[in-house]
Amino acid sequence: MNIPSQITTLLAGIVLTLVSFWYGQNHDLLPISASVESIRIDSLFNLMMTIGTGIFLLVIGVLVYSAFKFRRQPGDDSDGPPVHGNIPLEILWTAIPAIMVLGISILSFDIYNDNGGADPMDHSMAHGKASHQMATMPGSAMAGTLMAQADPNQQKAAEVNQDPTTAAIREDLPQKKDAPTLGTVSPKIGGAEPGAPEFVVNVAGMQYAWLFTYPGTEVVAGELHVPINQKVLVNITANDVIHAFWVPQFRLKQDAVPGRQTEVRFTANRLGEYPLICAELCGAYHGAMNTKVVVESAEDVQKWIQSQQVASAEGLSKAVATTPATMTETEYLAPYAKEVGISADTLKQLHSDHHSMS
Amino acid sequence: MTQAAEFQEQANLPAHGTEPDKGDWRKYFGFSTDHKVIGIQYLVTTFIFYLVGGVLATMVRTELATPESDFVSREVYNSLFTVHATVMIFLWIVPAGTGGFGNYLIPLMIGARDMAFPRLNAIAFWIIPPAGILLMSSFLVGAPGSGWTSYPPLSLMNGKPGELIWILSVLLLGTSSILAAVNFIVTIFKMRIPGMGLNQMPLFCWAMLATSFLALIATPVLAGAMILLSFDLMVGTNFFNPTGGGDPIVYQHMFWFYSHPAVYIMILPVFGMISEIVSVHSRKPIFGYKAIAYSSIAICGLGLIVWAHHMFTSGTPPWLRMFFMITSMIIAVPTGIKVFSWLATIWGGKLRLESPLLFAMGFISLFVIGGISGVMVASVPWDIHVHDTYFIVAHLHYVLFGGSVFGLYAAFYHWFPKMTGRMLNETWGKIHFALSYVGFNLAFMPMHKLGIEGMNRRIAEYDPKFASLNLLCTIGAYLLAISTLPFLVNVCWSWVYGEKASDNPWRGLTLEWMTTSPPPVENFEADPVLATGPYDYGMGSRATEVDVPFSDASDPALSAGPSSTLRAKPDPAVAVSPSDRVGESHNR
Amino acid sequence: MTGSTLDSAKTVLNHHPEEDVVVAHGVEHHDFRLLGIIVFLVAEGMIFLGLFMAYFTFRSVAPTWPPEGTPRLELLLPGINTAILVSSSFVIHNADTAIKKNDVKGLRLWFGITAAMGAIFLSGQLYEYFHLEFGLTTNLFASTFYVLTGFHGLHVLFGLMLILGVLWRSLKPDHYNTNSHFGVEAAEVYWHFVDVIWVILFLLLYIL
């Protein structure tokens, strides 16, 4: 057997390590990072990239080296050495990967928790601010008593729907409850910064648009505006099929599931416009179901909301004048459709499809 | 110097078939119960479906060559990738690996005359062509377009006939897979030659045992999901429809309880075949036989408890996310054992660098990339970013194409002489390898970056900033499509005019090489024997010292030579080497 | 390198005594068929397990279970039905004992009784279906109820047909005897399986 001398092996090892470390930091694969949550996720990826590059180079190195070094000589029909295996070596390459994946698991767990992952208290706490905002709204007292015995998911649904604008755009679906053994049915992701959210937005996914409502403002918009450096909570659900709320620059994704209230929390830390993408196949126009999230100063967000209120006042008064109950969904959604950039025809077609099938 | 293969062949002269099979082509179109005929029926049928799936994939990539949706309508595009995935999984890789090579090789490798239930075997095969044709026919009525995952409620809203056809064909193919699994389990446990204990089986048999258990346990749950989905679709029940109080997440659990193990159903047989090929063509014993064998079983067990890692962003509570992250990560360990053992097998061998080994080494290099990205996506925080993006598309193709399909090609080149009695052309084999290796990496490597940057999957139109990388992928896909042609021509030409193959052209030790090429109807004249172990290349007695760190021939736990406890031993009753004639013969 | 000579005495093992030689090509191996059935039943069991877990999850995450307005299930008739099906498992076992003593008459008697009990079970099931106040699509509970019991009912029907098939074959002289009675065993194993599934189903749907 031909083993390279100790020195060559050592040198190869050092080069491999250096290249892995260099590439792990300079792979240029990640998009811009625009949220506090993404910082640690990126460092996790860099670490995995470093280890991955090392393993990849090791395997490819062995294969390429063998292909040249151990090629059979013409005319040599004899067998190689009878090497059948070696328990110490097996233990070595069982233990090292095991330690690596356990390390990555622990780190991932840690980052997940840091990003607001597994804190059971969060679920109820998160709405403190939101309910406070809505306390002045009619009907909240009754909803409050209902909420007392309800389940987190149903409670959240009731709470979110206290905002009449939100309730108007959301399909009224039976809400799941938490199962004793399976745990919460309304998972969430994100929220690296502790404490109650400072800015709440509700969103409903539907074929093929996201409709955002800003509680207490009567604004319905097709895009998400959030203030920079504030803890943002986005309450997500879907009206028809499953969608997924994804902002690559935030490194956060959460499915929007009909009948469940999920949420994403983040603190955006970079001004700009980023794509907001539906990441779960939702039908023919899935590829077109994207919009943008605008990270701007708190004042700019307020200004934008005011401009939206002026614009939607018209649509809303129309809606009040003609009782919503007698309107079809298409008619009711038409004013918002303009907002989200779908033509009224598309909307009509989509909804007639939707109704004829369900 | 006499070699191991000659000992094995001499000892098996009494078992050696006398008359190679005549090869009347008509039997391949009938209800034959011969496992070799059924195996070839599987391989040819599934390869045809592979070509169909490849055409669909090429159409998908054509659509994606430009950012606009301009080649087919969006609905048709969704059908293209839905049917592409369904065909590749259910009609190509699963039946080719288990049904095709499994059927052909398992009885030969364990020295049996046929499978335990030959008629059941034929039935399992004959379910496949109608199910495949049924699936194709869906294009006439509006093919299913909800992805191969077919998540409700979307799958309940798209065209009903297409969706129903999809459900029916998946149910049929699942049934076929279960029947085949029952057959393999009974065959492997009950029909080994006397003298072949479980720890003396070729590694492909271990892999098929693990695969069959997975198919047996996981596939029925998919059938359950399909039954409920069809009720929702046709009768209007609300199992998965949230409007009526149903829960779409339950479908996802049931679906992935099968569909994650399905990945192992697709890759484990290939692992087994790679172990055979790497050892034969490196002229060295497989490194760590028992470690590889038992890691197959570990993958089988762990594979059943990782499914929810496909659902990290859906309705999965935190503790489930964590549990499934850790189990998914642990699967990397037995997989790593296999990869490192293959490398150690190659290291220091006398490599016959022809098509089978080229594809096997190509398999290792590509599968490792899929494995590394697999560990990445097992990590919850990272998966939440890349779930449902092109990063996943890249990962799964590195596992299923760079892994399974390259492995299947290696197997085609390795066992073609046994199956047909003729050699494949080596030059065309090398061209095939070079084209597919370059085309594959060109098509799928850039997808990693696309996904991380923000391109989601299953979309007909995308942000123009991704245009240049996508064009590269499309060019790679075309190259990959073209790379199939040399193989097709090579197989068709060689089958008829190829150079005649000897009975044991690669000088292998496993029992399928101990009879004629192609083998006679009942494989052997008498029961073959294990005069050498299945991987005893280089022979040597138990006192042989080899040049491996930590090795000590006198201690079986440390030894790397023939006295190693990890080795697959010959049958002591007939062993060539006197030092192997100790202990009791198994399975007698 | 050692052992370059073959021990010819050892290779004689290649020639096996007649009884070891596998039965003719294309014929199922008698000894393995029961194992095959049992392995297949593992798969069958997994379908039911999958459906049970689905039921369990639906139940766990539904706001109220059974959904409001679902009438209570009558327990008397299904209870009697359960008793009949469970005792039929003991009855069918007598048939197995009988054929092991080469008593074909006993086999016919016990299989006949089992078939009758199975038929009563199925009729009871149908009677219940026709007298329930909810239909297949009334609500999620109703749907799971019908699909689970219906799917099980199909298995009972199949088991019943197996039993009748064995009965029919037992009319041929010496079709079943002490040494060869795979059909009897297969039908019995299958019947026990159907029985066990029913007990779980009954607990899940009626009692819990």
mmCIF file with all atom_site columns, N, CA and C in Angstrom, chain B residues 199-242:
data_model
loop_
_atom_site.group_PDB
_atom_site.id
_atom_site.type_symbol
_atom_site.label_atom_id
_atom_site.label_alt_id
_atom_site.label_comp_id
_atom_site.label_asym_id
_atom_site.label_entity_id
_atom_site.label_seq_id
_atom_site.pdbx_PDB_ins_code
_atom_site.Cartn_x
_atom_site.Cartn_y
_atom_site.Cartn_z
_atom_site.occupancy
_atom_site.B_iso_or_equiv
_atom_site.pdbx_formal_charge
_atom_site.auth_seq_id
_atom_site.auth_comp_id
_atom_site.auth_asym_id
_atom_site.auth_atom_id
_atom_site.pdbx_PDB_model_num
ATOM 1   N N  . ASN B 1 199 ? -24.356 -12.697 7.615  1.00 0.00 ? 199 ASN B N  1
ATOM 2   C CA . ASN B 1 199 ? -23.118 -11.928 7.548  1.00 0.00 ? 199 ASN B CA 1
ATOM 3   C C  . ASN B 1 199 ? -22.188 -12.364 6.432  1.00 0.00 ? 199 ASN B C  1
ATOM 4   N N  . GLN B 1 200 ? -22.688 -13.240 5.563  1.00 0.00 ? 200 GLN B N  1
ATOM 5   C CA . GLN B 1 200 ? -21.888 -13.626 4.399  1.00 0.00 ? 200 GLN B CA 1
ATOM 6   C C  . GLN B 1 200 ? -22.569 -13.234 3.098  1.00 0.00 ? 200 GLN B C  1
ATOM 7   N N  . MET B 1 201 ? -23.714 -12.557 3.230  1.00 0.00 ? 201 MET B N  1
ATOM 8   C CA . MET B 1 201 ? -24.418 -12.128 2.028  1.00 0.00 ? 201 MET B CA 1
ATOM 9   C C  . MET B 1 201 ? -23.648 -10.992 1.374  1.00 0.00 ? 201 MET B C  1
ATOM 10  N N  . PRO B 1 202 ? -23.726 -10.884 0.043  1.00 0.00 ? 202 PRO B N  1
ATOM 11  C CA . PRO B 1 202 ? -23.200 -9.675  -0.598 1.00 0.00 ? 202 PRO B CA 1
ATOM 12  C C  . PRO B 1 202 ? -23.918 -8.440  -0.044 1.00 0.00 ? 202 PRO B C  1
ATOM 13  N N  . LEU B 1 203 ? -23.243 -7.299  -0.063 1.00 0.00 ? 203 LEU B N  1
ATOM 14  C CA . LEU B 1 203 ? -23.817 -6.107  0.553  1.00 0.00 ? 203 LEU B CA 1
ATOM 15  C C  . LEU B 1 203 ? -25.087 -5.637  -0.143 1.00 0.00 ? 203 LEU B C  1
ATOM 16  N N  . PHE B 1 204 ? -25.221 -5.955  -1.431 1.00 0.00 ? 204 PHE B N  1
ATOM 17  C CA . PHE B 1 204 ? -26.444 -5.575  -2.127 1.00 0.00 ? 204 PHE B CA 1
ATOM 18  C C  . PHE B 1 204 ? -27.658 -6.250  -1.470 1.00 0.00 ? 204 PHE B C  1
ATOM 19  N N  . CYS B 1 205 ? -27.471 -7.483  -0.974 1.00 0.00 ? 205 CYS B N  1
ATOM 20  C CA . CYS B 1 205 ? -28.579 -8.181  -0.320 1.00 0.00 ? 205 CYS B CA 1
ATOM 21  C C  . CYS B 1 205 ? -28.970 -7.466  0.976  1.00 0.00 ? 205 CYS B C  1
ATOM 22  N N  . TRP B 1 206 ? -27.954 -7.039  1.726  1.00 0.00 ? 206 TRP B N  1
ATOM 23  C CA . TRP B 1 206 ? -28.251 -6.262  2.938  1.00 0.00 ? 206 TRP B CA 1
ATOM 24  C C  . TRP B 1 206 ? -29.031 -5.011  2.585  1.00 0.00 ? 206 TRP B C  1
ATOM 25  N N  . ALA B 1 207 ? -28.561 -4.338  1.540  1.00 0.00 ? 207 ALA B N  1
ATOM 26  C CA . ALA B 1 207 ? -29.214 -3.094  1.147  1.00 0.00 ? 207 ALA B CA 1
ATOM 27  C C  . ALA B 1 207 ? -30.660 -3.356  0.745  1.00 0.00 ? 207 ALA B C  1
ATOM 28  N N  . MET B 1 208 ? -30.881 -4.455  0.007  1.00 0.00 ? 208 MET B N  1
ATOM 29  C CA . MET B 1 208 ? -32.244 -4.752  -0.434 1.00 0.00 ? 208 MET B CA 1
ATOM 30  C C  . MET B 1 208 ? -33.128 -5.149  0.742  1.00 0.00 ? 208 MET B C  1
ATOM 31  N N  . LEU B 1 209 ? -32.528 -5.792  1.741  1.00 0.00 ? 209 LEU B N  1
ATOM 32  C CA . LEU B 1 209 ? -33.300 -6.149  2.929  1.00 0.00 ? 209 LEU B CA 1
ATOM 33  C C  . LEU B 1 209 ? -33.781 -4.874  3.622  1.00 0.00 ? 209 LEU B C  1
ATOM 34  N N  . ALA B 1 210 ? -32.859 -3.925  3.811  1.00 0.00 ? 210 ALA B N  1
ATOM 35  C CA . ALA B 1 210 ? -33.221 -2.658  4.457  1.00 0.00 ? 210 ALA B CA 1
ATOM 36  C C  . ALA B 1 210 ? -34.268 -1.913  3.628  1.00 0.00 ? 210 ALA B C  1
ATOM 37  N N  . THR B 1 211 ? -34.043 -1.882  2.303  1.00 0.00 ? 211 THR B N  1
ATOM 38  C CA . THR B 1 211 ? -34.978 -1.199  1.410  1.00 0.00 ? 211 THR B CA 1
ATOM 39  C C  . THR B 1 211 ? -36.367 -1.804  1.497  1.00 0.00 ? 211 THR B C  1
ATOM 40  N N  . SER B 1 212 ? -36.407 -3.145  1.504  1.00 0.00 ? 212 SER B N  1
ATOM 41  C CA . SER B 1 212 ? -37.707 -3.808  1.493  1.00 0.00 ? 212 SER B CA 1
ATOM 42  C C  . SER B 1 212 ? -38.468 -3.529  2.786  1.00 0.00 ? 212 SER B C  1
ATOM 43  N N  . PHE B 1 213 ? -37.756 -3.496  3.907  1.00 0.00 ? 213 PHE B N  1
ATOM 44  C CA . PHE B 1 213 ? -38.436 -3.172  5.163  1.00 0.00 ? 213 PHE B CA 1
ATOM 45  C C  . PHE B 1 213 ? -39.009 -1.762  5.103  1.00 0.00 ? 213 PHE B C  1
ATOM 46  N N  . LEU B 1 214 ? -38.233 -0.841  4.551  1.00 0.00 ? 214 LEU B N  1
ATOM 47  C CA . LEU B 1 214 ? -38.736 0.533   4.440  1.00 0.00 ? 214 LEU B CA 1
ATOM 48  C C  . LEU B 1 214 ? -39.979 0.572   3.569  1.00 0.00 ? 214 LEU B C  1
ATOM 49  N N  . ALA B 1 215 ? -39.907 -0.085  2.408  1.00 0.00 ? 215 ALA B N  1
ATOM 50  C CA . ALA B 1 215 ? -41.047 -0.068  1.491  1.00 0.00 ? 215 ALA B CA 1
ATOM 51  C C  . ALA B 1 215 ? -42.261 -0.685  2.162  1.00 0.00 ? 215 ALA B C  1
ATOM 52  N N  . LEU B 1 216 ? -42.012 -1.771  2.915  1.00 0.00 ? 216 LEU B N  1
ATOM 53  C CA . LEU B 1 216 ? -43.113 -2.488  3.552  1.00 0.00 ? 216 LEU B CA 1
ATOM 54  C C  . LEU B 1 216 ? -43.797 -1.627  4.613  1.00 0.00 ? 216 LEU B C  1
ATOM 55  N N  . ILE B 1 217 ? -43.014 -0.882  5.362  1.00 0.00 ? 217 ILE B N  1
ATOM 56  C CA . ILE B 1 217 ? -43.579 -0.137  6.485  1.00 0.00 ? 217 ILE B CA 1
ATOM 57  C C  . ILE B 1 217 ? -44.094 1.233   6.049  1.00 0.00 ? 217 ILE B C  1
ATOM 58  N N  . ALA B 1 218 ? -43.390 1.869   5.130  1.00 0.00 ? 218 ALA B N  1
ATOM 59  C CA . ALA B 1 218 ? -43.740 3.254   4.809  1.00 0.00 ? 218 ALA B CA 1
ATOM 60  C C  . ALA B 1 218 ? -44.811 3.370   3.723  1.00 0.00 ? 218 ALA B C  1
ATOM 61  N N  . THR B 1 219 ? -44.727 2.535   2.683  1.00 0.00 ? 219 THR B N  1
ATOM 62  C CA . THR B 1 219 ? -45.636 2.703   1.556  1.00 0.00 ? 219 THR B CA 1
ATOM 63  C C  . THR B 1 219 ? -47.118 2.646   1.945  1.00 0.00 ? 219 THR B C  1
ATOM 64  N N  . PRO B 1 220 ? -47.521 1.723   2.854  1.00 0.00 ? 220 PRO B N  1
ATOM 65  C CA . PRO B 1 220 ? -48.942 1.666   3.195  1.00 0.00 ? 220 PRO B CA 1
ATOM 66  C C  . PRO B 1 220 ? -49.487 2.982   3.755  1.00 0.00 ? 220 PRO B C  1
ATOM 67  N N  . VAL B 1 221 ? -48.644 3.740   4.453  1.00 0.00 ? 221 VAL B N  1
ATOM 68  C CA . VAL B 1 221 ? -49.136 4.995   5.018  1.00 0.00 ? 221 VAL B CA 1
ATOM 69  C C  . VAL B 1 221 ? -49.454 5.985   3.902  1.00 0.00 ? 221 VAL B C  1
ATOM 70  N N  . LEU B 1 222 ? -48.640 5.948   2.843  1.00 0.00 ? 222 LEU B N  1
ATOM 71  C CA . LEU B 1 222 ? -48.945 6.775   1.672  1.00 0.00 ? 222 LEU B CA 1
ATOM 72  C C  . LEU B 1 222 ? -50.277 6.344   1.077  1.00 0.00 ? 222 LEU B C  1
ATOM 73  N N  . ALA B 1 223 ? -50.488 5.030   1.028  1.00 0.00 ? 223 ALA B N  1
ATOM 74  C CA . ALA B 1 223 ? -51.755 4.527   0.498  1.00 0.00 ? 223 ALA B CA 1
ATOM 75  C C  . ALA B 1 223 ? -52.911 5.079   1.327  1.00 0.00 ? 223 ALA B C  1
ATOM 76  N N  . GLY B 1 224 ? -52.740 5.098   2.656  1.00 0.00 ? 224 GLY B N  1
ATOM 77  C CA . GLY B 1 224 ? -53.769 5.660   3.527  1.00 0.00 ? 224 GLY B CA 1
ATOM 78  C C  . GLY B 1 224 ? -54.051 7.114   3.173  1.00 0.00 ? 224 GLY B C  1
ATOM 79  N N  . ALA B 1 225 ? -52.976 7.889   2.970  1.00 0.00 ? 225 ALA B N  1
ATOM 80  C CA . ALA B 1 225 ? -53.147 9.298   2.621  1.00 0.00 ? 225 ALA B CA 1
ATOM 81  C C  . ALA B 1 225 ? -53.881 9.432   1.291  1.00 0.00 ? 225 ALA B C  1
ATOM 82  N N  . MET B 1 226 ? -53.542 8.562   0.328  1.00 0.00 ? 226 MET B N  1
ATOM 83  C CA . MET B 1 226 ? -54.168 8.626   -0.989 1.00 0.00 ? 226 MET B CA 1
ATOM 84  C C  . MET B 1 226 ? -55.660 8.307   -0.896 1.00 0.00 ? 226 MET B C  1
ATOM 85  N N  . ILE B 1 227 ? -55.988 7.329   -0.022 1.00 0.00 ? 227 ILE B N  1
ATOM 86  C CA . ILE B 1 227 ? -57.404 6.972   0.132  1.00 0.00 ? 227 ILE B CA 1
ATOM 87  C C  . ILE B 1 227 ? -58.179 8.184   0.654  1.00 0.00 ? 227 ILE B C  1
ATOM 88  N N  . LEU B 1 228 ? -57.641 8.815   1.699  1.00 0.00 ? 228 LEU B N  1
ATOM 89  C CA . LEU B 1 228 ? -58.340 9.965   2.275  1.00 0.00 ? 228 LEU B CA 1
ATOM 90  C C  . LEU B 1 228 ? -58.414 11.107  1.257  1.00 0.00 ? 228 LEU B C  1
ATOM 91  N N  . LEU B 1 229 ? -57.309 11.319  0.529  1.00 0.00 ? 229 LEU B N  1
ATOM 92  C CA . LEU B 1 229 ? -57.288 12.414  -0.449 1.00 0.00 ? 229 LEU B CA 1
ATOM 93  C C  . LEU B 1 229 ? -58.317 12.169  -1.543 1.00 0.00 ? 229 LEU B C  1
ATOM 94  N N  . SER B 1 230 ? -58.438 10.911  -1.970 1.00 0.00 ? 230 SER B N  1
ATOM 95  C CA . SER B 1 230 ? -59.394 10.639  -3.042 1.00 0.00 ? 230 SER B CA 1
ATOM 96  C C  . SER B 1 230 ? -60.822 10.842  -2.551 1.00 0.00 ? 230 SER B C  1
ATOM 97  N N  . PHE B 1 231 ? -61.086 10.543  -1.269 1.00 0.00 ? 231 PHE B N  1
ATOM 98  C CA . PHE B 1 231 ? -62.423 10.813  -0.730 1.00 0.00 ? 231 PHE B CA 1
ATOM 99  C C  . PHE B 1 231 ? -62.701 12.320  -0.739 1.00 0.00 ? 231 PHE B C  1
ATOM 100 N N  . ASP B 1 232 ? -61.708 13.107  -0.331 1.00 0.00 ? 232 ASP B N  1
ATOM 101 C CA . ASP B 1 232 ? -61.878 14.563  -0.360 1.00 0.00 ? 232 ASP B CA 1
ATOM 102 C C  . ASP B 1 232 ? -62.153 15.036  -1.772 1.00 0.00 ? 232 ASP B C  1
ATOM 103 N N  . LEU B 1 233 ? -61.435 14.433  -2.704 1.00 0.00 ? 233 LEU B N  1
ATOM 104 C CA . LEU B 1 233 ? -61.506 14.882  -4.085 1.00 0.00 ? 233 LEU B CA 1
ATOM 105 C C  . LEU B 1 233 ? -62.837 14.491  -4.730 1.00 0.00 ? 233 LEU B C  1
ATOM 106 N N  . MET B 1 234 ? -63.242 13.241  -4.532 1.00 0.00 ? 234 MET B N  1
ATOM 107 C CA . MET B 1 234 ? -64.379 12.721  -5.278 1.00 0.00 ? 234 MET B CA 1
ATOM 108 C C  . MET B 1 234 ? -65.696 12.822  -4.532 1.00 0.00 ? 234 MET B C  1
ATOM 109 N N  . VAL B 1 235 ? -65.671 12.614  -3.225 1.00 0.00 ? 235 VAL B N  1
ATOM 110 C CA . VAL B 1 235 ? -66.931 12.522  -2.495 1.00 0.00 ? 235 VAL B CA 1
ATOM 111 C C  . VAL B 1 235 ? -67.247 13.829  -1.781 1.00 0.00 ? 235 VAL B C  1
ATOM 112 N N  . GLY B 1 236 ? -66.199 14.632  -1.534 1.00 0.00 ? 236 GLY B N  1
ATOM 113 C CA . GLY B 1 236 ? -66.454 15.891  -0.856 1.00 0.00 ? 236 GLY B CA 1
ATOM 114 C C  . GLY B 1 236 ? -66.348 15.808  0.654  1.00 0.00 ? 236 GLY B C  1
ATOM 115 N N  . THR B 1 237 ? -65.642 14.816  1.147  1.00 0.00 ? 237 THR B N  1
ATOM 116 C CA . THR B 1 237 ? -65.349 14.798  2.586  1.00 0.00 ? 237 THR B CA 1
ATOM 117 C C  . THR B 1 237 ? -64.335 15.904  2.871  1.00 0.00 ? 237 THR B C  1
ATOM 118 N N  . ASN B 1 238 ? -64.046 16.119  4.139  1.00 0.00 ? 238 ASN B N  1
ATOM 119 C CA . ASN B 1 238 ? -63.171 17.238  4.493  1.00 0.00 ? 238 ASN B CA 1
ATOM 120 C C  . ASN B 1 238 ? -61.979 16.832  5.330  1.00 0.00 ? 238 ASN B C  1
ATOM 121 N N  . PHE B 1 239 ? -61.351 15.722  4.977  1.00 0.00 ? 239 PHE B N  1
ATOM 122 C CA . PHE B 1 239 ? -60.202 15.294  5.785  1.00 0.00 ? 239 PHE B CA 1
ATOM 123 C C  . PHE B 1 239 ? -59.108 16.345  5.755  1.00 0.00 ? 239 PHE B C  1
ATOM 124 N N  . PHE B 1 240 ? -58.811 16.836  4.564  1.00 0.00 ? 240 PHE B N  1
ATOM 125 C CA . PHE B 1 240 ? -57.676 17.744  4.424  1.00 0.00 ? 240 PHE B CA 1
ATOM 126 C C  . PHE B 1 240 ? -58.115 19.126  3.976  1.00 0.00 ? 240 PHE B C  1
ATOM 127 N N  . ASN B 1 241 ? -59.417 19.356  3.951  1.00 0.00 ? 241 ASN B N  1
ATOM 128 C CA . ASN B 1 241 ? -59.914 20.632  3.466  1.00 0.00 ? 241 ASN B CA 1
ATOM 129 C C  . ASN B 1 241 ? -60.284 21.519  4.647  1.00 0.00 ? 241 ASN B C  1
ATOM 130 N N  . PRO B 1 242 ? -59.526 22.602  4.879  1.00 0.00 ? 242 PRO B N  1
ATOM 131 C CA . PRO B 1 242 ? -59.746 23.404  6.080  1.00 0.00 ? 242 PRO B CA 1
ATOM 132 C C  . PRO B 1 242 ? -61.126 24.050  6.114  1.00 0.00 ? 242 PRO B C  1
#
